[in-house]
Structures are given as C-alpha cells and as structure tokens.
Coordinates of C-alpha atoms in Angstrom, one line a residue:
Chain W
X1471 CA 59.3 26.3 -184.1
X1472 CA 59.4 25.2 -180.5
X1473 CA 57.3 27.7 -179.0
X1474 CA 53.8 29.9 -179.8
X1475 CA 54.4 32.3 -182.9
X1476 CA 52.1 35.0 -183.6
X1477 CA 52.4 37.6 -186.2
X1478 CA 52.6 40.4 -187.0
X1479 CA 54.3 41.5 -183.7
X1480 CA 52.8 44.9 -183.9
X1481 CA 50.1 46.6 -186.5
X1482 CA 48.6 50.0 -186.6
X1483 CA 46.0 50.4 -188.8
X1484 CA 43.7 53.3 -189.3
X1485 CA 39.6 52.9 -187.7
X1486 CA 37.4 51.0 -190.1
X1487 CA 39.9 48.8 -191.7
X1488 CA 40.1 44.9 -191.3
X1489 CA 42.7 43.2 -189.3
X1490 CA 44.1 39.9 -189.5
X1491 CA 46.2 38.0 -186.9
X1492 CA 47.7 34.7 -187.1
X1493 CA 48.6 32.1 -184.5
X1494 CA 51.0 29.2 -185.0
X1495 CA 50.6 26.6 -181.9
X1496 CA 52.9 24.5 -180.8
X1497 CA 52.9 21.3 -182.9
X1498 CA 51.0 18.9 -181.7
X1499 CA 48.8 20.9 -179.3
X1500 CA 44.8 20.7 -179.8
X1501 CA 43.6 23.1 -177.8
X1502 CA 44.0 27.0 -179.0
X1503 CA 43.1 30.1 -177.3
X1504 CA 43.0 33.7 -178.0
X1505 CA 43.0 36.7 -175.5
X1506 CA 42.5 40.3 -175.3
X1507 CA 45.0 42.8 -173.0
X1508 CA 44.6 45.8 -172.7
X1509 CA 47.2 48.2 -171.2
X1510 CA 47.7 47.3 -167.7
X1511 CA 44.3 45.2 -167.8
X1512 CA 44.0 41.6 -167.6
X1513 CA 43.7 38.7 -169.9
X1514 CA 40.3 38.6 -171.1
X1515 CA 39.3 35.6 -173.1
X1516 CA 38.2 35.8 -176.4
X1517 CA 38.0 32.5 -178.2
X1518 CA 38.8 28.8 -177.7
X1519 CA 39.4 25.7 -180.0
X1520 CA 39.8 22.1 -179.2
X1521 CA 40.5 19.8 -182.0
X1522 CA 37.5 19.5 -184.0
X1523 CA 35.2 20.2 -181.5
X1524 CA 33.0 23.8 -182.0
X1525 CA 34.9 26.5 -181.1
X1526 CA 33.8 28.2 -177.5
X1527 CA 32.8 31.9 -179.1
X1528 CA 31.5 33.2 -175.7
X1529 CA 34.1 36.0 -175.2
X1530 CA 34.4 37.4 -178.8
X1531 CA 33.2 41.2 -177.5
X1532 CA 31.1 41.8 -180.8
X1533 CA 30.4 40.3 -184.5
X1534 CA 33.3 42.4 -185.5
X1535 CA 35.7 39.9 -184.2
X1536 CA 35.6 36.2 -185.6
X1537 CA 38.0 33.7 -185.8
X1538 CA 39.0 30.5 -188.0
X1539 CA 41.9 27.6 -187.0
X1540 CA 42.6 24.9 -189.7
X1541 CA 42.2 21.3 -187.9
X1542 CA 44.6 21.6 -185.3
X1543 CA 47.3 23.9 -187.4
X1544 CA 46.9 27.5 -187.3
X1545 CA 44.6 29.9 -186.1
X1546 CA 43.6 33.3 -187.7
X1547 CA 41.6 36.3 -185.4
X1548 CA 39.9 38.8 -187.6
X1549 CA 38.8 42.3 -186.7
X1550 CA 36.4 43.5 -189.5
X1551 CA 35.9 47.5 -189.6
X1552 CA 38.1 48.2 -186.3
X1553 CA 37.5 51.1 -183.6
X1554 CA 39.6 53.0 -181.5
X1555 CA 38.9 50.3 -178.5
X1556 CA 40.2 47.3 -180.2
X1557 CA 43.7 48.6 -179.8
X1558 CA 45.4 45.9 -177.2
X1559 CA 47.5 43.4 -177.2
X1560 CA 46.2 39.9 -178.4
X1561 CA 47.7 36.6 -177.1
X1562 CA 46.9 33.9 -178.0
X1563 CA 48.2 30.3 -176.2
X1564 CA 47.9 26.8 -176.7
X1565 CA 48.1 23.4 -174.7
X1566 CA 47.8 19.7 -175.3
X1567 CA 44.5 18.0 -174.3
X1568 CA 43.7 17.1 -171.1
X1569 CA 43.0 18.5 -166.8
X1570 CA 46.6 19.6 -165.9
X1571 CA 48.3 20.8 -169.5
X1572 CA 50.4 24.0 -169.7
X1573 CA 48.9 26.6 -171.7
X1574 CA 52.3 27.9 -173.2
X1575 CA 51.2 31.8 -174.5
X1576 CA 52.8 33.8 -177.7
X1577 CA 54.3 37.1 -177.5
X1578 CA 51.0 38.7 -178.8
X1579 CA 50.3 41.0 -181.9
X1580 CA 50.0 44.5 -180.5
X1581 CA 47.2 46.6 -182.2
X1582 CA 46.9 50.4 -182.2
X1583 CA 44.3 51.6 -184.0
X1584 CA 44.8 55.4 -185.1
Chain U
X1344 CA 28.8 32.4 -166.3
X1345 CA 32.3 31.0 -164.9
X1346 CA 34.5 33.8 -163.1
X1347 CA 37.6 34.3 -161.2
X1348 CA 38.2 37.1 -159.1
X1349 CA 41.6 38.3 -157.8
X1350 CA 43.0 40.0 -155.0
X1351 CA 44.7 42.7 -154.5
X1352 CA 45.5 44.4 -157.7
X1353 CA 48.4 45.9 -156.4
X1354 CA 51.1 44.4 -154.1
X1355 CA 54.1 46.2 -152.6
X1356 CA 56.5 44.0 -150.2
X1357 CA 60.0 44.8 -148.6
X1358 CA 62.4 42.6 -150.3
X1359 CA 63.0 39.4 -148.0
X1360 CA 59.3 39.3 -146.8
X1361 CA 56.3 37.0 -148.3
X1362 CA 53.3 37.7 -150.8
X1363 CA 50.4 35.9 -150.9
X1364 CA 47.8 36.3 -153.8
X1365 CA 44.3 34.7 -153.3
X1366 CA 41.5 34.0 -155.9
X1367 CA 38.1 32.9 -156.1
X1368 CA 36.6 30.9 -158.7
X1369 CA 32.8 30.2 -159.4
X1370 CA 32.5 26.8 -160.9
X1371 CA 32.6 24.5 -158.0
X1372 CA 33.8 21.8 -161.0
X1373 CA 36.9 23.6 -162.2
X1374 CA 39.9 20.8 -161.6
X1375 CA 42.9 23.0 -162.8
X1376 CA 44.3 26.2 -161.1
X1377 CA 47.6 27.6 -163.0
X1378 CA 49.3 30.7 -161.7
X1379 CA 51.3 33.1 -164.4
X1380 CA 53.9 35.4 -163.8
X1381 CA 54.0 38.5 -166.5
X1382 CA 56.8 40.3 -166.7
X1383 CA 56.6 44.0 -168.4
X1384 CA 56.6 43.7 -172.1
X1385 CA 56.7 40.0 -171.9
X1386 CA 54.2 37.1 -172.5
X1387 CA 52.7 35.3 -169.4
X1388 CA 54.5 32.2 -168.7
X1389 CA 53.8 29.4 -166.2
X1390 CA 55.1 29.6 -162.7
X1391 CA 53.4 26.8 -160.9
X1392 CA 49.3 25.2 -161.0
X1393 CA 47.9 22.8 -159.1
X1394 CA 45.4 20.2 -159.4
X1395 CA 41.8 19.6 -157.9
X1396 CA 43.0 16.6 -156.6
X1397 CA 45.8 18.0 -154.3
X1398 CA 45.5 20.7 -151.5
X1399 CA 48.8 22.4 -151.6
X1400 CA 51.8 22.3 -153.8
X1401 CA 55.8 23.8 -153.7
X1402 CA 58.0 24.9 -155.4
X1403 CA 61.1 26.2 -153.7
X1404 CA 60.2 30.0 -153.2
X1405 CA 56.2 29.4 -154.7
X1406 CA 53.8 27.6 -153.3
X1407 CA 50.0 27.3 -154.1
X1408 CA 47.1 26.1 -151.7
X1409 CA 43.7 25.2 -152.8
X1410 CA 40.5 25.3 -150.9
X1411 CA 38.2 23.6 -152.9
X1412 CA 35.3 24.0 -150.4
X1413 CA 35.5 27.3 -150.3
X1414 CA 36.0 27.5 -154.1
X1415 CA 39.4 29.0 -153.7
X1416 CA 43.2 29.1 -153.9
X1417 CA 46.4 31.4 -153.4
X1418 CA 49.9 32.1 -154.6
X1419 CA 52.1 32.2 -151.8
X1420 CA 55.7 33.8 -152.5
X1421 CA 58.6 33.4 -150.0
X1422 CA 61.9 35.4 -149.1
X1423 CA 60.3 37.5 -152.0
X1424 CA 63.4 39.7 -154.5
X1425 CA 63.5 42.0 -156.9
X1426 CA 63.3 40.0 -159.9
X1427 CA 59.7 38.6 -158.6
X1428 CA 58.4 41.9 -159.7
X1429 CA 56.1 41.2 -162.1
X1430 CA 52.5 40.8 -162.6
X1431 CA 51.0 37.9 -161.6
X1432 CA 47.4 36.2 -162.6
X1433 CA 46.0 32.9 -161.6
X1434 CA 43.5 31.2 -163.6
X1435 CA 40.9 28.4 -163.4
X1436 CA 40.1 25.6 -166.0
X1437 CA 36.2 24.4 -166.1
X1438 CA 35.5 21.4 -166.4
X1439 CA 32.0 22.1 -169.1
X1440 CA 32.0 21.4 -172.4
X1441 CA 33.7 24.3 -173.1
X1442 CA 36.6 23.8 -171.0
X1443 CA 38.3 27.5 -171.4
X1444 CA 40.9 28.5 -169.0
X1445 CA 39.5 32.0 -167.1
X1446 CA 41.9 34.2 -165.9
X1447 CA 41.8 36.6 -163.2
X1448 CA 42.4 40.3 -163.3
X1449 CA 46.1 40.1 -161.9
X1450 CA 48.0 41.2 -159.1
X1451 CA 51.0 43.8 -159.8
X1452 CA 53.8 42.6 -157.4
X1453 CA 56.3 45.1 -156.5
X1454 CA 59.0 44.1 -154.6
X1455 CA 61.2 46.8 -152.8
X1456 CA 65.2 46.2 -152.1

C-alpha cells in the first residue's frame, strides 16, 4: 500500500491477556517507530528500529511490552498479560534513513482493555 | 535523557489572528525539528520541519524558527481559521546512536470564528 497500515484498528481485550499489533511501513523505509497515546496525552515513544541496527528499547514502559520487526518489513508490538493502563492508542510511523526524512505515522490500533 | 518540552497546552485564538507554539529541546546535537498537526480521531501528519542548518523556514500561513543557541524553536501560524484547529506537537530528532525522534506533549489549538 502507499501509506503506514497498522492492524487491527481497534481491540478490546479483557486484563491479563496477550495483545499483538502489527505495523506495515511504507516500502522501502528503514527506520520504524512505535508510540503510545493516550486520551488527550501526547506521543510518548515506545520503540525504534533502524535497518539492522539494535532496536532503541528505551521507552518500552515495562517487560510486559516487547517488540520484533523482520529486516526492514514488518513490525509486531506485543503486550504480554495487559492491565487496565495499557488501554491507548498505539501509532506507529516510519521514515527513510537520513537528518531531514518525514516520519509518515499509521492510523494506530486503539486498545481498551476491560 | 533527550526531552522536549512544549508550550502552552492549550491555545485559543480569534479567527484572523496568529499562534505561535514554542519548544525546547535538550540535546544541543539534535539536527531535525518537525512540527505535526493532529486532527481529532486522526493520525499526526507533517505540516512543516526544519533543519539544524537553517534558522527559519515558510510555508504560506506556517512558518518555523529555530534558535539553536538557545536549544529552541517555534510554530508560528498566520491569519489563523477554523480548520487549523487541531492539535499540534513539534518534535526533535537526536543525533546519538539511537536517533529516535522525541515528541513534545502538544498544544491544542482552538481557533474561534
């Protein structure tokens, strides 16, 4: 496709079960990135892959949360045994290498967790 | 650890007037400043970044300026309307190994006709 595709578009799942998203970047785009928002809260970073570089883990909020990406295809964010305070919606974007690249963002997975 | 602060949060103009944003940004090597508009429901999308490189930059309405001294920049938005109502976030890319792009906490623009 030409743009970001993440799926599903919305999941509610009950607390304690494991969550899957996926990511499908734009073709051709190396670096990946996965946020957290929150109802009316900001974009806080989760996760970031660049080609085959290691991934930058600094914003995953707890070992509950992990996340996998194929070379530079797509990317999975897991949530193992979810709580109440995961529900949010999570974005992920991607942009080609380089200083000045456009991150170009999906239209998120929304999460409730009942 | 890198940061970006944002101010305000919360942003109400008369409908003809200007908005300006401003952030601050830790990382005195960051070289890439974007700015995203957010409409409700919607996914951020670009509206205009900027460069280390370059000091200000326009387009038609939007216009960024960067004060890389002083570690930081602001969205300014002219002969503001209606449809700029939105939330807006501006974001920094560091230069480390990591290279993540940080966003700020946003700014919820409301324009008034």
């Amino acid at each position: 496709g030409a743009g970001v595709s993440q799926s599903p578009s919305n999941k509610v799942t009950e607390k304690g079960k494991d969550v899957e998203l996926r990511c499908d970047p734009i073709s051709g785009h190396t670096a990946l990135y996965w946020y957290r928002q929150r109802l009316g809260q900001g974009l806080e970073f989760l996760i970031y892959f660049q080609g085959n570089s290691a991934p930058d883990k600094s914003g995953l909020p707890s070992d509950r949360f992990s996340a996998e990406r194929t070379g530079e295809s797509v990317s999975t964010l897991t949530i193992q045994r979810t709580q109440q305070e995961d529900s949010a919606v999570y974005l992920c974007a991607s942009s080609l290498r380089g200083v000045g690249t456009e991150a170009f963002f999906g239209q998120g997975t929304r999460l409730t967790v009942v | 650890g890198e940061n970006v602060e944002q101010h305000p949060s919360t942003l109400s103009v008369q409908e003809g007037d200007s908005a300006v944003i401003k952030c601050t940004y830790s990382d005195s090597a960051s070289n890439y400043f974007p700015w995203y508009k957010q409409e409700l429901g919607k996914r951020p999308q670009l509206i205009i970044d900027i460069r280390s490189n370059v000091g200000e930059k326009k387009d038609q309405r939007i216009a960024v300026t960067l004060n890389k001294t002083a570690k930081h920049f602001s969205l300014h938005i002219t002969e503001t309307q209606p449809e700029d109502s939105a939330v807006y976030f501006c974001a920094a890319r560091f230069s480390g190994s990591a290279r993540q792009l940080t966003f700020g906490s946003g700014t919820q623009l409301t324009v008034l006709p």
